[in-house]
Amino acid sequence: QGANLFFQLIARRYEKVPTVFTSNKPFSQWNKVFADVTIVSAILDRVLHHCTVVNIKGESYRLKERKEYMKQKQHIVNTLFEQEQA
């Protein structure tokens, strides 16, 4: 049902208004997300018709910030334990 609703959205917007997608899945894996290969083909047909694909590789900014936060938190904990032992 989700694939059908998404198709309806794309079909209504097709050639009328710009649409920006972000996804962590390549187009080749959309059939695993939506399960209905026919609807996925119809969605991709419309989405890719007039599109420009920008493929960005690299670590997520949110993940990068979280790792830095956890590193700082661990440093604070380590510093506290070092002071208690001294």
Tab-separated table of C-alpha atoms in Angstrom:
chain	number	residue	atom	x	y	z
A	1	GLN	CA	0.000	0.000	0.000
A	2	GLY	CA	2.882	2.391	0.764
A	3	ALA	CA	4.288	1.939	-2.729
A	4	ASN	CA	0.901	2.683	-4.266
A	5	LEU	CA	0.478	5.862	-2.207
A	6	PHE	CA	4.010	6.981	-3.074
A	7	PHE	CA	3.304	6.351	-6.759
A	8	GLN	CA	0.144	8.471	-6.556
A	9	LEU	CA	2.150	11.316	-5.032
A	10	ILE	CA	4.821	11.091	-7.737
A	11	ALA	CA	2.241	10.818	-10.510
A	12	ARG	CA	0.463	13.979	-9.315
A	13	ARG	CA	3.710	15.940	-9.129
A	14	TYR	CA	5.198	14.534	-12.357
A	15	GLU	CA	6.108	17.300	-14.839
A	16	LYS	CA	4.319	19.898	-12.687
A	17	VAL	CA	6.586	20.737	-9.767
A	18	PRO	CA	10.169	19.928	-8.769
A	19	THR	CA	10.714	17.200	-6.209
A	20	VAL	CA	13.889	16.487	-4.280
A	21	PHE	CA	14.600	13.008	-2.920
A	22	THR	CA	17.205	11.888	-0.473
A	23	SER	CA	17.807	8.218	0.081
A	24	ASN	CA	20.425	5.929	1.503
A	25	LYS	CA	19.364	3.227	-0.982
A	26	PRO	CA	20.448	3.060	-4.623
A	27	PHE	CA	17.664	2.832	-7.210
A	28	SER	CA	18.552	-0.821	-7.769
A	29	GLN	CA	17.384	-1.594	-4.208
A	30	TRP	CA	14.063	0.270	-4.300
A	31	ASN	CA	12.277	-2.974	-5.207
A	32	LYS	CA	13.342	-4.316	-1.788
A	33	VAL	CA	11.910	-1.252	-0.078
A	34	PHE	CA	8.559	-1.199	-1.915
A	35	ALA	CA	8.227	-4.936	-2.790
A	36	ASP	CA	6.050	-4.301	-5.892
A	37	VAL	CA	8.417	-4.285	-8.876
A	38	THR	CA	5.776	-2.904	-11.250
A	39	ILE	CA	5.047	0.136	-9.099
A	40	VAL	CA	8.755	0.680	-8.417
A	41	SER	CA	9.396	0.695	-12.171
A	42	ALA	CA	6.600	3.228	-12.697
A	43	ILE	CA	7.894	5.430	-9.875
A	44	LEU	CA	11.479	5.361	-11.157
A	45	ASP	CA	10.301	5.989	-14.722
A	46	ARG	CA	8.722	9.264	-13.635
A	47	VAL	CA	11.365	10.229	-11.087
A	48	LEU	CA	14.318	9.687	-13.416
A	49	HIS	CA	12.742	11.169	-16.566
A	50	HIS	CA	13.874	14.781	-16.041
A	51	CYS	CA	16.167	14.337	-13.077
A	52	THR	CA	19.686	15.149	-12.106
A	53	VAL	CA	21.143	12.527	-9.782
A	54	VAL	CA	23.683	13.775	-7.263
A	55	ASN	CA	25.467	10.921	-5.551
A	56	ILE	CA	27.035	12.021	-2.277
A	57	LYS	CA	29.398	9.625	-0.578
A	58	GLY	CA	30.815	10.002	2.871
A	59	GLU	CA	29.893	9.916	6.494
A	60	SER	CA	26.649	11.457	7.656
A	61	TYR	CA	27.075	14.809	9.420
A	62	ARG	CA	24.736	13.647	12.181
A	63	LEU	CA	26.754	10.469	12.680
A	64	LYS	CA	30.018	12.414	12.592
A	65	GLU	CA	28.738	14.880	15.210
A	66	ARG	CA	27.469	12.035	17.411
A	67	LYS	CA	30.831	10.244	17.280
A	68	GLU	CA	32.611	13.464	18.253
A	69	TYR	CA	30.175	13.999	21.123
A	70	MET	CA	30.708	10.455	22.390
A	71	LYS	CA	34.486	10.877	22.123
A	72	GLN	CA	34.335	14.058	24.233
A	73	LYS	CA	32.029	12.387	26.742
A	74	GLN	CA	34.422	9.443	27.074
A	75	HIS	CA	37.326	11.870	27.557
A	76	ILE	CA	35.457	13.587	30.410
A	77	VAL	CA	34.710	10.236	32.080
A	78	ASN	CA	38.336	9.131	31.725
A	79	THR	CA	39.530	12.431	33.212
A	80	LEU	CA	37.194	12.046	36.194
A	81	PHE	CA	38.479	8.529	36.919
A	82	GLU	CA	42.088	9.671	36.608
A	83	GLN	CA	41.479	12.430	39.190
A	84	GLU	CA	39.796	10.017	41.648
A	85	GLN	CA	42.718	7.572	41.438
A	86	ALA	CA	45.357	10.245	42.076
